[in-house]
Short mmCIF file of C-alpha atoms and ligand atoms in Angstrom, two decimals:
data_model
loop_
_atom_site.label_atom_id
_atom_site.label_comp_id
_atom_site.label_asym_id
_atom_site.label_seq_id
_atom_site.Cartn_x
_atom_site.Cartn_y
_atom_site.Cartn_z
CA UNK A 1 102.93 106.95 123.39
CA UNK A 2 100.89 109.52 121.97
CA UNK A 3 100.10 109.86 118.10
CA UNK A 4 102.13 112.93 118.37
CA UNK A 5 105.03 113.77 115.15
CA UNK A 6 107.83 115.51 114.87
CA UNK A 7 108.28 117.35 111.84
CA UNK A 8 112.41 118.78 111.80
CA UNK A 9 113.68 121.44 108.81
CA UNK A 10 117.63 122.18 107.73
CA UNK A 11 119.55 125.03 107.31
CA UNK A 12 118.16 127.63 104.85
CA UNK A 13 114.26 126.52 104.90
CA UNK A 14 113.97 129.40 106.82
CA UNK A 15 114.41 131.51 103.68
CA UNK A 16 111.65 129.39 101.67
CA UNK A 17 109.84 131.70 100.01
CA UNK A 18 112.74 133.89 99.40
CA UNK A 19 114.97 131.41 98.30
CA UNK A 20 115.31 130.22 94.65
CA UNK A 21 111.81 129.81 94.41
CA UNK A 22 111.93 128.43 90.64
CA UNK A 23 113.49 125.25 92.59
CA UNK A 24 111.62 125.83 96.07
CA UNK A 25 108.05 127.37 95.51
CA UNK A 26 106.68 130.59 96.81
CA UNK A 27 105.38 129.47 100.20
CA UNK A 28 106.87 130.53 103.14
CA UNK A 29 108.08 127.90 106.09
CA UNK A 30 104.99 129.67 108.05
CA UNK A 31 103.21 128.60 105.34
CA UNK A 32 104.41 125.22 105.30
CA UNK A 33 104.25 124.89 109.00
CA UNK A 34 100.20 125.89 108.85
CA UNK A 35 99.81 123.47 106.26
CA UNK A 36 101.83 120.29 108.70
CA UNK A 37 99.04 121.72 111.69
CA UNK A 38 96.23 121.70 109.76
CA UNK A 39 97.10 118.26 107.90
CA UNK A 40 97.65 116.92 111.61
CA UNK A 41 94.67 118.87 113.26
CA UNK A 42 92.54 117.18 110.36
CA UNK A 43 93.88 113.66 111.31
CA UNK A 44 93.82 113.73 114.74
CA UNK A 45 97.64 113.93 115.26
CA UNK A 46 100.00 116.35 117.36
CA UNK A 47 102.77 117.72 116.07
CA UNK A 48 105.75 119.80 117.03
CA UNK A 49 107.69 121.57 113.85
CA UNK A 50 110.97 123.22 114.09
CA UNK A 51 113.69 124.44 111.90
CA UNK A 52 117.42 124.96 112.56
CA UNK A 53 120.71 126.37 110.50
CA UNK A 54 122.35 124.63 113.20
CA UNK A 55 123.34 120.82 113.19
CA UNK A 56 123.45 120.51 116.88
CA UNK A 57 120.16 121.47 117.63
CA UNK A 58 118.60 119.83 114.68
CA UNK A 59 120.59 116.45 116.46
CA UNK A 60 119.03 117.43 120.04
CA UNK A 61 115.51 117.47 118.83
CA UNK A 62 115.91 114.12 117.49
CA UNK A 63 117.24 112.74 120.70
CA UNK A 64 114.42 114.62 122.73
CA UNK A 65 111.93 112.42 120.35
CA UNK A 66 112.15 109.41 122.24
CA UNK A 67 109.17 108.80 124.28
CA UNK A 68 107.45 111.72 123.00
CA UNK A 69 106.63 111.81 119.37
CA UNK A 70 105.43 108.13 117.46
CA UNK A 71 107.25 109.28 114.48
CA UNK A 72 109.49 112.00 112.20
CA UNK A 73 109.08 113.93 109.43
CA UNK A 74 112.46 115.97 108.04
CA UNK A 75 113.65 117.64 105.48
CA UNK A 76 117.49 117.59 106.59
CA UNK A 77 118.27 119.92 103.47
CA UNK A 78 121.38 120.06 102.95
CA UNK A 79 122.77 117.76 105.71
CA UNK A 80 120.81 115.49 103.66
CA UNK A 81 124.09 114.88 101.97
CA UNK A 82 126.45 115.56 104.02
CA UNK A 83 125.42 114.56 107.50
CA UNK A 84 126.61 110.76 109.17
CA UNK A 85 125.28 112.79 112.22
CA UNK A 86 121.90 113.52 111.31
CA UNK A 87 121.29 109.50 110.51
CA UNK A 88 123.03 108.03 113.10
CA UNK A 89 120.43 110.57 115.62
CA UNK A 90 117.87 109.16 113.93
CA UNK A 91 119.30 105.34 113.93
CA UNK A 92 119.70 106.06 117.93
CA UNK A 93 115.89 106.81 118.78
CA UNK A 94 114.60 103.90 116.67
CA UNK A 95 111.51 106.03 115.52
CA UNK A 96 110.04 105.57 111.94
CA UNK A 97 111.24 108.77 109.90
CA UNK A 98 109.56 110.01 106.54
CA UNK A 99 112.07 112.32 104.58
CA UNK A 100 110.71 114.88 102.71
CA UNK A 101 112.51 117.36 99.44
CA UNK A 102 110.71 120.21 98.36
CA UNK A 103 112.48 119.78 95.02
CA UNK A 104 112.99 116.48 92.87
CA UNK A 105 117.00 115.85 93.99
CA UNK A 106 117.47 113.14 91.75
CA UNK A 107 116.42 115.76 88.79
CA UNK A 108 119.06 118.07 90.14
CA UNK A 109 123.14 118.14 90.58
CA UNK A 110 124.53 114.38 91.37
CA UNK A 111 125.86 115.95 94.87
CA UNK A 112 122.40 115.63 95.73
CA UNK A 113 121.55 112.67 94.24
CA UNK A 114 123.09 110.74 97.77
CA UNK A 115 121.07 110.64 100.67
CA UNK A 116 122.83 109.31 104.46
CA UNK A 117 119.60 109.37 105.77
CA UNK A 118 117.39 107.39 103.18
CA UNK A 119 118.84 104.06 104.54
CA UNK A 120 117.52 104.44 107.16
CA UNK A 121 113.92 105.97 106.65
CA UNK A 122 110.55 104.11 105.98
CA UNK A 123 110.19 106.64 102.90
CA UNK A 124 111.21 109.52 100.87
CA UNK A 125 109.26 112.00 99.19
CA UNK A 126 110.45 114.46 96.95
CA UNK A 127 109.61 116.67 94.36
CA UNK A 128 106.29 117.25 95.24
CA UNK A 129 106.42 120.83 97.00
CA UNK A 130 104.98 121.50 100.50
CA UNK A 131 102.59 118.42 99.15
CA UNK A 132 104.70 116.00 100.32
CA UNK A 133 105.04 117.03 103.80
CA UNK A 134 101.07 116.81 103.89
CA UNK A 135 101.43 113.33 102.57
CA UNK A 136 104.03 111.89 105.19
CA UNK A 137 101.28 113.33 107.60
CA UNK A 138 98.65 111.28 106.28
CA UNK A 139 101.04 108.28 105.83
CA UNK A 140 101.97 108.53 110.21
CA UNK A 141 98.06 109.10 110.51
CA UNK A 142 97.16 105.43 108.61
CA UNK A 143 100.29 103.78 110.91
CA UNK A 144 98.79 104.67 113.68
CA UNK A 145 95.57 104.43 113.16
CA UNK A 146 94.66 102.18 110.28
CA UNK A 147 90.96 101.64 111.13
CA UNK A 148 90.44 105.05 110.15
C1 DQA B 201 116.02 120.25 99.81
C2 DQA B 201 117.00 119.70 98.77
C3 DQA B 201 118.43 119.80 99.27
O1 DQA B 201 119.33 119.30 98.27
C4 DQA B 201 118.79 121.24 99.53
O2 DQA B 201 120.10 121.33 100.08
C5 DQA B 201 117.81 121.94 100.40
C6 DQA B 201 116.38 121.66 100.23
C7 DQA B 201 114.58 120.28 99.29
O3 DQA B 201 113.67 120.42 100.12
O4 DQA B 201 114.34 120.17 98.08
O5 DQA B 201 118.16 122.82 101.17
O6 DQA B 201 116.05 119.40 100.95
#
């Protein structure tokens, strides 16, 4: 297995940037996506980074994991709340997943309060901005390589 991460994005993270950025921030998902490959070029790690407005795909990644990424980072968005799909994918390929908010939910509406997919993840981070997707990097870089 190589120390190698997938990091998966939800519908409308393509518009961060754009979108509400009172709630979201100013950076772009380009900018967000330089920040996972420099985090992970820093560490040592691989990563592949994707984002979908489609549930299918987001599902097919996951399944295409197995055997070729140690771990997952996502921010499902808002199949976060919705999705029995999205967490039984990641139940299937067994790999440790990190989810990651933007925003705090649990500071915003109670729709989003509910998460299918925290169950079943090692961690959630929210609130923190494009931080926390830095920070479930350098969490999959000290479980996998401690001694470092
Ligand atoms: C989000 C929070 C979700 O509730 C919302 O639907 C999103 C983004 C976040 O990163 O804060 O699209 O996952």
């Amino acid at each position: 297995m190589t120390c190698s991460l997938l990091i998966l994005n939800g519908p409308n993270l393509n518009l961060l940037g754009t979108r509400e950025p009172h709630v979201y921030g100013h950076e772009t998902l380009a900018d967000v996506a330089q920040l996972c490959h420099q985090t992970a070029d820093a560490l040592g790690l691989k990563i592949g980074f994707h984002q979908t407005n489609h549930e299918g795909e987001l599902i097919d990644w996951i399944h295409g994991a197995r055997g070729v990424h140690a771990g997952i980072v996502i921010n499902p968005a808002a199949w976060t709340h919705t999705s029995v799909a999205v967490r039984d994918a990641l139940a299937a390929v067994a790999l440790p997943v990190v989810e990651v908010h933007l925003s705090n939910v649990h500071q915003r509406e109670t729709f989003r309060h509910h998460s299918y997919v925290s169950p079943i993840a090692v961690g959630v981070l929210c609130g923190f901005g494009v931080t926390g997707y830095r920070m479930a990097i350098e969490y999959f870089a000290q479980l996998f390589q401690p001694e470092k």
